[in-house]
JSON list of C-alpha atoms in Angstrom, two decimals:
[
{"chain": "T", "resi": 1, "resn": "UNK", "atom": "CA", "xyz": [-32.31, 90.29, 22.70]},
{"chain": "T", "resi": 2, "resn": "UNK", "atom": "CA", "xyz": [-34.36, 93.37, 21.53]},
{"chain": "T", "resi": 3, "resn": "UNK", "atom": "CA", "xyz": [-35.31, 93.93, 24.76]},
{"chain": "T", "resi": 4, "resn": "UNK", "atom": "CA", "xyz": [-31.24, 94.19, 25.77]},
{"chain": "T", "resi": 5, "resn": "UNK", "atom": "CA", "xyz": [-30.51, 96.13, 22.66]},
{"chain": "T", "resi": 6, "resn": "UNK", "atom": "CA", "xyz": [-33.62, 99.01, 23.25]},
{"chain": "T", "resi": 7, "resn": "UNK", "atom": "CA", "xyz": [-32.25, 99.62, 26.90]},
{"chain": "T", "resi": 8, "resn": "UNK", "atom": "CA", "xyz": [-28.97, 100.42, 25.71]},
{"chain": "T", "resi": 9, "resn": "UNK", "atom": "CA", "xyz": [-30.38, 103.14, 23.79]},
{"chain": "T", "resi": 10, "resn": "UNK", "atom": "CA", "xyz": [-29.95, 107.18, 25.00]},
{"chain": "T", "resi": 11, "resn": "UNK", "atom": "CA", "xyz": [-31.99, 109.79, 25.94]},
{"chain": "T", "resi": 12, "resn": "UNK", "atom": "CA", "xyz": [-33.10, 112.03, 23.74]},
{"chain": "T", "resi": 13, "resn": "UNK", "atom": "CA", "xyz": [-33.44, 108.94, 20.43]},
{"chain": "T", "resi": 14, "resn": "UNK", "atom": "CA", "xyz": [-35.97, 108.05, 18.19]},
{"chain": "T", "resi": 15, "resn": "UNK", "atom": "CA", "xyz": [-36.54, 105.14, 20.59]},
{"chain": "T", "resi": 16, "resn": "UNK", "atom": "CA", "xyz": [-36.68, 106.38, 23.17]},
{"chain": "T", "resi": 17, "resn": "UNK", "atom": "CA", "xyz": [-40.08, 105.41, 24.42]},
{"chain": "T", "resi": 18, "resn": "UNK", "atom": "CA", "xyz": [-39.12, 101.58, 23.48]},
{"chain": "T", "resi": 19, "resn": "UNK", "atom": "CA", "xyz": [-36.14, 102.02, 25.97]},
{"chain": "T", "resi": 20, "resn": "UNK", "atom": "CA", "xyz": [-38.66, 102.76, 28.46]},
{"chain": "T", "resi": 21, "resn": "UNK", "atom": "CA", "xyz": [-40.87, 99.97, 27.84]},
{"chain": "T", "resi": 22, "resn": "UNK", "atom": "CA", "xyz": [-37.76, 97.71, 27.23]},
{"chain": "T", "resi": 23, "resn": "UNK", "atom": "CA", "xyz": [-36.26, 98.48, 30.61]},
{"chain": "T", "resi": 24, "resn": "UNK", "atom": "CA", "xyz": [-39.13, 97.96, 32.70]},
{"chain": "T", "resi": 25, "resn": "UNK", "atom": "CA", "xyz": [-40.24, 94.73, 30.48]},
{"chain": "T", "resi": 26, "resn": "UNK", "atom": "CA", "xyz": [-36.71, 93.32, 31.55]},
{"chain": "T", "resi": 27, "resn": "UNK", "atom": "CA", "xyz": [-37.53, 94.44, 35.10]},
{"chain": "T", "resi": 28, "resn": "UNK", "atom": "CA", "xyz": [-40.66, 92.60, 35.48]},
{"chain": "T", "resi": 29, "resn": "UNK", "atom": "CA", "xyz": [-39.47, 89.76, 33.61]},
{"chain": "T", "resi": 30, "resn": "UNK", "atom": "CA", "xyz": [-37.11, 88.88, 36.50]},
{"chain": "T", "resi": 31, "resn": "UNK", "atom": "CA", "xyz": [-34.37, 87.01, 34.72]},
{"chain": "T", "resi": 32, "resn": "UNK", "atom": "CA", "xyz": [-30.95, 87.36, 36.39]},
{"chain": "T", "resi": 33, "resn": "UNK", "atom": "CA", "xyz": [-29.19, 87.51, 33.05]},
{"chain": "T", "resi": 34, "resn": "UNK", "atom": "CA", "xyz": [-30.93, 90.77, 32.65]},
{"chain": "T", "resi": 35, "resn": "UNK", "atom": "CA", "xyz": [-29.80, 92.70, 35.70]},
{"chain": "T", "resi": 36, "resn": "UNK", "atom": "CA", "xyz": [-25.61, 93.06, 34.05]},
{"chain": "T", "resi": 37, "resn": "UNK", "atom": "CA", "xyz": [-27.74, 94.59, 30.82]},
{"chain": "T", "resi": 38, "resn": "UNK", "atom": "CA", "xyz": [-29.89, 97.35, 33.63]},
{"chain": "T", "resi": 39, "resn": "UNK", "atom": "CA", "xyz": [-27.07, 98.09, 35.28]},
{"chain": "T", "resi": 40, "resn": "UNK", "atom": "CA", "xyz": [-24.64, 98.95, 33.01]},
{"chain": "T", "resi": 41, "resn": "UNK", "atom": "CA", "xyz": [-27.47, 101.15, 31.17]},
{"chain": "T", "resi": 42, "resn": "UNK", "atom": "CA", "xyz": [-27.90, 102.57, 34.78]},
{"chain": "T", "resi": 43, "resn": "UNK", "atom": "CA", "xyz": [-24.22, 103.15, 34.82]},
{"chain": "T", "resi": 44, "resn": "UNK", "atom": "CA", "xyz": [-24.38, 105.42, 31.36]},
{"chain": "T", "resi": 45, "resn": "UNK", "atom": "CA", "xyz": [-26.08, 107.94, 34.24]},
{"chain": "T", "resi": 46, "resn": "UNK", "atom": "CA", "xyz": [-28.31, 110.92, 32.92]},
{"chain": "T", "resi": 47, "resn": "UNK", "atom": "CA", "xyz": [-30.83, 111.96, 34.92]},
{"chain": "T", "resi": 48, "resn": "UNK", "atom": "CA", "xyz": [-33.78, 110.84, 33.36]},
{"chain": "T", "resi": 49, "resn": "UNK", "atom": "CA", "xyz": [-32.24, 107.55, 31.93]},
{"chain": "T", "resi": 50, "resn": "UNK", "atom": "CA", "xyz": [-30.65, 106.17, 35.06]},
{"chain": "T", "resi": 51, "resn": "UNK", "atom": "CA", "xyz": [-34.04, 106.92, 36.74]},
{"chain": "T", "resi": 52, "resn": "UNK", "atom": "CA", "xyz": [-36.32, 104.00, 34.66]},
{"chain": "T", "resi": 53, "resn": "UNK", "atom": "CA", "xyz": [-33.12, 101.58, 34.45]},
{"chain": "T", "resi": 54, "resn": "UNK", "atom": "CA", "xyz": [-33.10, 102.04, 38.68]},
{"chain": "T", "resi": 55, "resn": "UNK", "atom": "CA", "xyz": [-36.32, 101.37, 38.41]},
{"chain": "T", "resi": 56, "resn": "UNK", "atom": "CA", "xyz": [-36.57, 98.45, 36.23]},
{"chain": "T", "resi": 57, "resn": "UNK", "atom": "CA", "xyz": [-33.47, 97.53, 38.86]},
{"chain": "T", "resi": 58, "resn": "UNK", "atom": "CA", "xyz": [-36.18, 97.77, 41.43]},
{"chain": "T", "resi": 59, "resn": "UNK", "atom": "CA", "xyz": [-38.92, 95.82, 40.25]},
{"chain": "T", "resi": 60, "resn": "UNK", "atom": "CA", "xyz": [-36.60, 92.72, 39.47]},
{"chain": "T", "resi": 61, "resn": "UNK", "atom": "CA", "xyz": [-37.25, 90.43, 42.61]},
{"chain": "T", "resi": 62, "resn": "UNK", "atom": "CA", "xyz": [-33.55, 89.00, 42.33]},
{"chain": "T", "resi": 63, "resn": "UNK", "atom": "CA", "xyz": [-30.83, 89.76, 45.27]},
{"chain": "T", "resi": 64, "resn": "UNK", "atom": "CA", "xyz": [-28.55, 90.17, 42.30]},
{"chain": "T", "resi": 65, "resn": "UNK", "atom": "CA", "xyz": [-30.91, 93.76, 41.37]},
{"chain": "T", "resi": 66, "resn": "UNK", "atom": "CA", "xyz": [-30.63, 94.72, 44.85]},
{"chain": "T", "resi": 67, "resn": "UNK", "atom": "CA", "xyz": [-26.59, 94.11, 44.61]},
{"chain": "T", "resi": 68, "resn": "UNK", "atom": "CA", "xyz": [-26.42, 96.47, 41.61]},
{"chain": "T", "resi": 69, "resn": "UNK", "atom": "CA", "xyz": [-28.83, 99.40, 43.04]},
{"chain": "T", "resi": 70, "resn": "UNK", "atom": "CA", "xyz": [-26.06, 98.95, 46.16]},
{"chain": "T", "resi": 71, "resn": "UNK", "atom": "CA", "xyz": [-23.17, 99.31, 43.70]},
{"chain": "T", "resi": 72, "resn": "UNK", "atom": "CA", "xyz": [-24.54, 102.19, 41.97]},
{"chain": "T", "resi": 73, "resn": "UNK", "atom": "CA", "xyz": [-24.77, 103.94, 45.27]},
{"chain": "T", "resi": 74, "resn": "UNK", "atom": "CA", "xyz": [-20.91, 104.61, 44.83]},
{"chain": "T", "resi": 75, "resn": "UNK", "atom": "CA", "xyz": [-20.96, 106.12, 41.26]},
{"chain": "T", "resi": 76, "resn": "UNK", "atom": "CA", "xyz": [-19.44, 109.14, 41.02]},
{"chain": "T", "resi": 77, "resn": "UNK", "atom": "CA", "xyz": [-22.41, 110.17, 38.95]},
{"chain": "T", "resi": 78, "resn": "UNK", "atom": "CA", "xyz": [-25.26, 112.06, 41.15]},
{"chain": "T", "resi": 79, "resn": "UNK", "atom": "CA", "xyz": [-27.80, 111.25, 39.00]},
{"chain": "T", "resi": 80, "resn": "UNK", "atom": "CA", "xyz": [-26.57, 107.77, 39.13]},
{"chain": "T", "resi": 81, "resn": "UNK", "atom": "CA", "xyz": [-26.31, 107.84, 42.59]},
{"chain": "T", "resi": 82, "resn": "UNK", "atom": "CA", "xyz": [-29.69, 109.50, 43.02]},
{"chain": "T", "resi": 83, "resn": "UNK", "atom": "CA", "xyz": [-31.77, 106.99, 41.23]},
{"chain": "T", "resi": 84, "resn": "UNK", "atom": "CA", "xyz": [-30.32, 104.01, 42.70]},
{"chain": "T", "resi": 85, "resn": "UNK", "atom": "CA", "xyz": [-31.34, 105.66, 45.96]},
{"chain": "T", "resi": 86, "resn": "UNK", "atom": "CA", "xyz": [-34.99, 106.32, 45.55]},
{"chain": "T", "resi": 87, "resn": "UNK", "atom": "CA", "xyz": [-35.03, 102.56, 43.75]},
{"chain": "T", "resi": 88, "resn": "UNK", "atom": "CA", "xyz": [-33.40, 101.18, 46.80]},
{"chain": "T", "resi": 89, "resn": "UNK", "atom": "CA", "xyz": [-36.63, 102.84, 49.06]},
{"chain": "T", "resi": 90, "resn": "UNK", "atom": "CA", "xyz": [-39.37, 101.77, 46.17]},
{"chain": "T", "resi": 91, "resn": "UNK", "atom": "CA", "xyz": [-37.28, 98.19, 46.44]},
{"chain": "T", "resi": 92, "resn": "UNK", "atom": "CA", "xyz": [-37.31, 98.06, 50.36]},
{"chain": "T", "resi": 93, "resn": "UNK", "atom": "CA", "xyz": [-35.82, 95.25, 52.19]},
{"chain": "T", "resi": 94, "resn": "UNK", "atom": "CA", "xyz": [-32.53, 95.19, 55.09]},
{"chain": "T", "resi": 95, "resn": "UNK", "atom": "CA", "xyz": [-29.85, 95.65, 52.38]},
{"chain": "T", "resi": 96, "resn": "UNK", "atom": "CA", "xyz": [-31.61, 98.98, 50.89]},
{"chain": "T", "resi": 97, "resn": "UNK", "atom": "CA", "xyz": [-32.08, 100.04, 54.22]},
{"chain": "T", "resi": 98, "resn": "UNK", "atom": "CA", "xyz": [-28.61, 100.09, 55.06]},
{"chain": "T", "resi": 99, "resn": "UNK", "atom": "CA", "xyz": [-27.94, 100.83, 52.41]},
{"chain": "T", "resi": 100, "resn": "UNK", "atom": "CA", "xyz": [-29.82, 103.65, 52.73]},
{"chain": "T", "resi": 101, "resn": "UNK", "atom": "CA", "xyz": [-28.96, 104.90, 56.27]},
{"chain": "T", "resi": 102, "resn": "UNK", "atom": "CA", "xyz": [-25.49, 104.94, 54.97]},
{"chain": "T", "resi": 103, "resn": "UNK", "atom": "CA", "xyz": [-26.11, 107.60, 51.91]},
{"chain": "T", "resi": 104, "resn": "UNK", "atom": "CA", "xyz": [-27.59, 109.82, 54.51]},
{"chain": "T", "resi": 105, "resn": "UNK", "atom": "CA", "xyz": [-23.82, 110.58, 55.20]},
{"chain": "T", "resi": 106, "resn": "UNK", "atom": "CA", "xyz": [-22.92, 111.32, 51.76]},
{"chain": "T", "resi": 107, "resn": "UNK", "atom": "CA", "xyz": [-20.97, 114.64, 50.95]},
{"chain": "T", "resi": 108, "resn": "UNK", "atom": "CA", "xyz": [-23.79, 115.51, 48.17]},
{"chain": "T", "resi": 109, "resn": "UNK", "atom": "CA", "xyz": [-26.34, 117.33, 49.62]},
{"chain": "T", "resi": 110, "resn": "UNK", "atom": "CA", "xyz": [-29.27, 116.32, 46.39]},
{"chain": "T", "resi": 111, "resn": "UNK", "atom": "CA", "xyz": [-28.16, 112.57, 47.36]},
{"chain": "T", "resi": 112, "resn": "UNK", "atom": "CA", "xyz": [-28.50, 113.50, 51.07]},
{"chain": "T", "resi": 113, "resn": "UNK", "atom": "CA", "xyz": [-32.46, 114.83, 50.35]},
{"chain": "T", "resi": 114, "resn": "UNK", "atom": "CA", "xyz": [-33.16, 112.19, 47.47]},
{"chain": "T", "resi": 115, "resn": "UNK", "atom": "CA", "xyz": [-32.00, 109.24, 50.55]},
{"chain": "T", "resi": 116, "resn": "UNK", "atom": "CA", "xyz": [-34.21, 110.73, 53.02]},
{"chain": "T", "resi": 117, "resn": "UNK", "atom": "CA", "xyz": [-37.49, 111.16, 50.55]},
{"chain": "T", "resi": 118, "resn": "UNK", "atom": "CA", "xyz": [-36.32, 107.61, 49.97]},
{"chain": "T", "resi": 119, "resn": "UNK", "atom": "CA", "xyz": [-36.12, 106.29, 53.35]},
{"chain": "T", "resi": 120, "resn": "UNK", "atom": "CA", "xyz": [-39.84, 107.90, 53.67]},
{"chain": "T", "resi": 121, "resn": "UNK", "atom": "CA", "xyz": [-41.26, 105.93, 50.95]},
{"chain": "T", "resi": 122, "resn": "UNK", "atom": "CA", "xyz": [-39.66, 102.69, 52.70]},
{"chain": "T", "resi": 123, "resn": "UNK", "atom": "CA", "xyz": [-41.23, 103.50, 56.14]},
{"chain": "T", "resi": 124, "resn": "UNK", "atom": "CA", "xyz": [-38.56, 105.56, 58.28]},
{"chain": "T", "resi": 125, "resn": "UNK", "atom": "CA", "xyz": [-39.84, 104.54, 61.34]},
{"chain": "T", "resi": 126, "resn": "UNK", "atom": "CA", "xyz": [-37.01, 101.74, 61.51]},
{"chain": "T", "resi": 127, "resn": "UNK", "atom": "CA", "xyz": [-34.22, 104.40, 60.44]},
{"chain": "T", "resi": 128, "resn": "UNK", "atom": "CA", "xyz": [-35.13, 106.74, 63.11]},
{"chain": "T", "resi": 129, "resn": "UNK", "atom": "CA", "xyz": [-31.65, 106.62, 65.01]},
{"chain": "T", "resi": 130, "resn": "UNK", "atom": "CA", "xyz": [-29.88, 107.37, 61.81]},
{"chain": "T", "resi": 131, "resn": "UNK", "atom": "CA", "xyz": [-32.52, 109.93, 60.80]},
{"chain": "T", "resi": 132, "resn": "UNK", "atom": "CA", "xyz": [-31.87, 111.52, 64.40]},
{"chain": "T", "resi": 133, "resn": "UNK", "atom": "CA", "xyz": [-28.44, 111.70, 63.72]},
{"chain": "T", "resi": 134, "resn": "UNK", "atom": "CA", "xyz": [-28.03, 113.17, 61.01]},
{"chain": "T", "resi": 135, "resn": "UNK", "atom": "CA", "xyz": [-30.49, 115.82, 61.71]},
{"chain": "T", "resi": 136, "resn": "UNK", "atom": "CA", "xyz": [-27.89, 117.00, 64.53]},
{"chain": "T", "resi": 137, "resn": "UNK", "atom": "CA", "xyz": [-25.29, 117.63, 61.80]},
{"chain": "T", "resi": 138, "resn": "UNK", "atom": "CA", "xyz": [-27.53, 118.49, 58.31]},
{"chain": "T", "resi": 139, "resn": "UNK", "atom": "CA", "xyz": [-26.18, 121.68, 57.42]},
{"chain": "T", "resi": 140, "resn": "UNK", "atom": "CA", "xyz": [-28.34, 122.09, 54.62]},
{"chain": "T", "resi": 141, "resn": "UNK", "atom": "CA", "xyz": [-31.95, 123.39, 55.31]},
{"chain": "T", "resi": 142, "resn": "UNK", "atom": "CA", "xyz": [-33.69, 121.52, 52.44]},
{"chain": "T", "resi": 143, "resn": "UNK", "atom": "CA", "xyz": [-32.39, 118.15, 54.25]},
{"chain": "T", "resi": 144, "resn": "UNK", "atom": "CA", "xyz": [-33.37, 118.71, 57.70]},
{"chain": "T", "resi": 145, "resn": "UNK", "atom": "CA", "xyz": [-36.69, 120.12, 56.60]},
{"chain": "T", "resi": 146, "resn": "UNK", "atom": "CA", "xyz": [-37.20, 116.65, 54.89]},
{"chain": "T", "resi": 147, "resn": "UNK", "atom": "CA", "xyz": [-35.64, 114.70, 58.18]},
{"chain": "T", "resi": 148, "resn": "UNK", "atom": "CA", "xyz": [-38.39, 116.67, 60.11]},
{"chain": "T", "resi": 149, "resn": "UNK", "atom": "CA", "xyz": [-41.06, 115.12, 57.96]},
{"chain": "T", "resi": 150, "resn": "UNK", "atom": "CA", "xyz": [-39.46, 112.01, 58.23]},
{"chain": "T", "resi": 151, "resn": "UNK", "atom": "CA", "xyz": [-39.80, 111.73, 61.72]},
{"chain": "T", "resi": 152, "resn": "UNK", "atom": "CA", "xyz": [-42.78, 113.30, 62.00]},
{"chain": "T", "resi": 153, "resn": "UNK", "atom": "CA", "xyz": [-41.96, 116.62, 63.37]}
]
């Protein structure tokens, strides 16, 4: 219960540094009454903040975790967005693939980049096809520079 009650906290509080340790204790503790408690803190959004509850998100071994990175993929917050994105490519696995490849379309170019620096960490070798394609329509320069390294060229 203290555990659930210090990763509700914000950014920026006294406890901050208990959040921390709170989130990623619930992470690595695995129990699938704990991912509703990471995501909704996830859901709260800030940049740094959704970043260690995505990441607690990530290192909980349950499909359930993997279900509520996918779901934050579809927050209208970036940030939000963002960090369920690069804990989808620390997470790995078919569903955060796909998941994955399927960001690489989204209208935000920073979610565009953060997917592709994610899909490197996973091992982009198997998203090569949908790396490929959307290097023939990347408008922004930042994101095809990172496709390039993604595929090696």
């Amino acid at each position: 219960r203290a555990c659930r009650s210090a990763a509700t906290q914000r950014a920026g509080s006294p406890a901050n540094l208990a959040v921390d340790r709170a989130a990623l204790a619930l992470g690595e503790i695995g129990a699938v009454d704990d991912v509703a408690t990471l995501a909704r803190a996830l859901a709260r959004g800030g940049e740094t903040m959704a970043s260690k509850f995505a990441l607690a998100l990530a290192r909980h071994r349950s499909d359930e975790a993997v279900a509520a990175l996918t779901t934050a993929t579809a927050s209208p917050d970036i940030d939000v967005v963002r960090a369920a994105a690069m804990a989808l490519g620390t997470r790995g696995g078919a569903t955060a693939r796909a998941t994955l490849e399927a960001l690489l379309d989204h209208a935000d170019r920073r979610v565009r980049y953060t997917t592709v620096v994610a899909l490197i960490d996973l091992g982009p070798r198997p998203s090569r096809a949908a790396l490929k394609r959307r290097k023939t329509i990347e408008t922004d320069a930042e994101v095809r520079g990172a496709i390039r390294k993604a595929l090696g060229r």
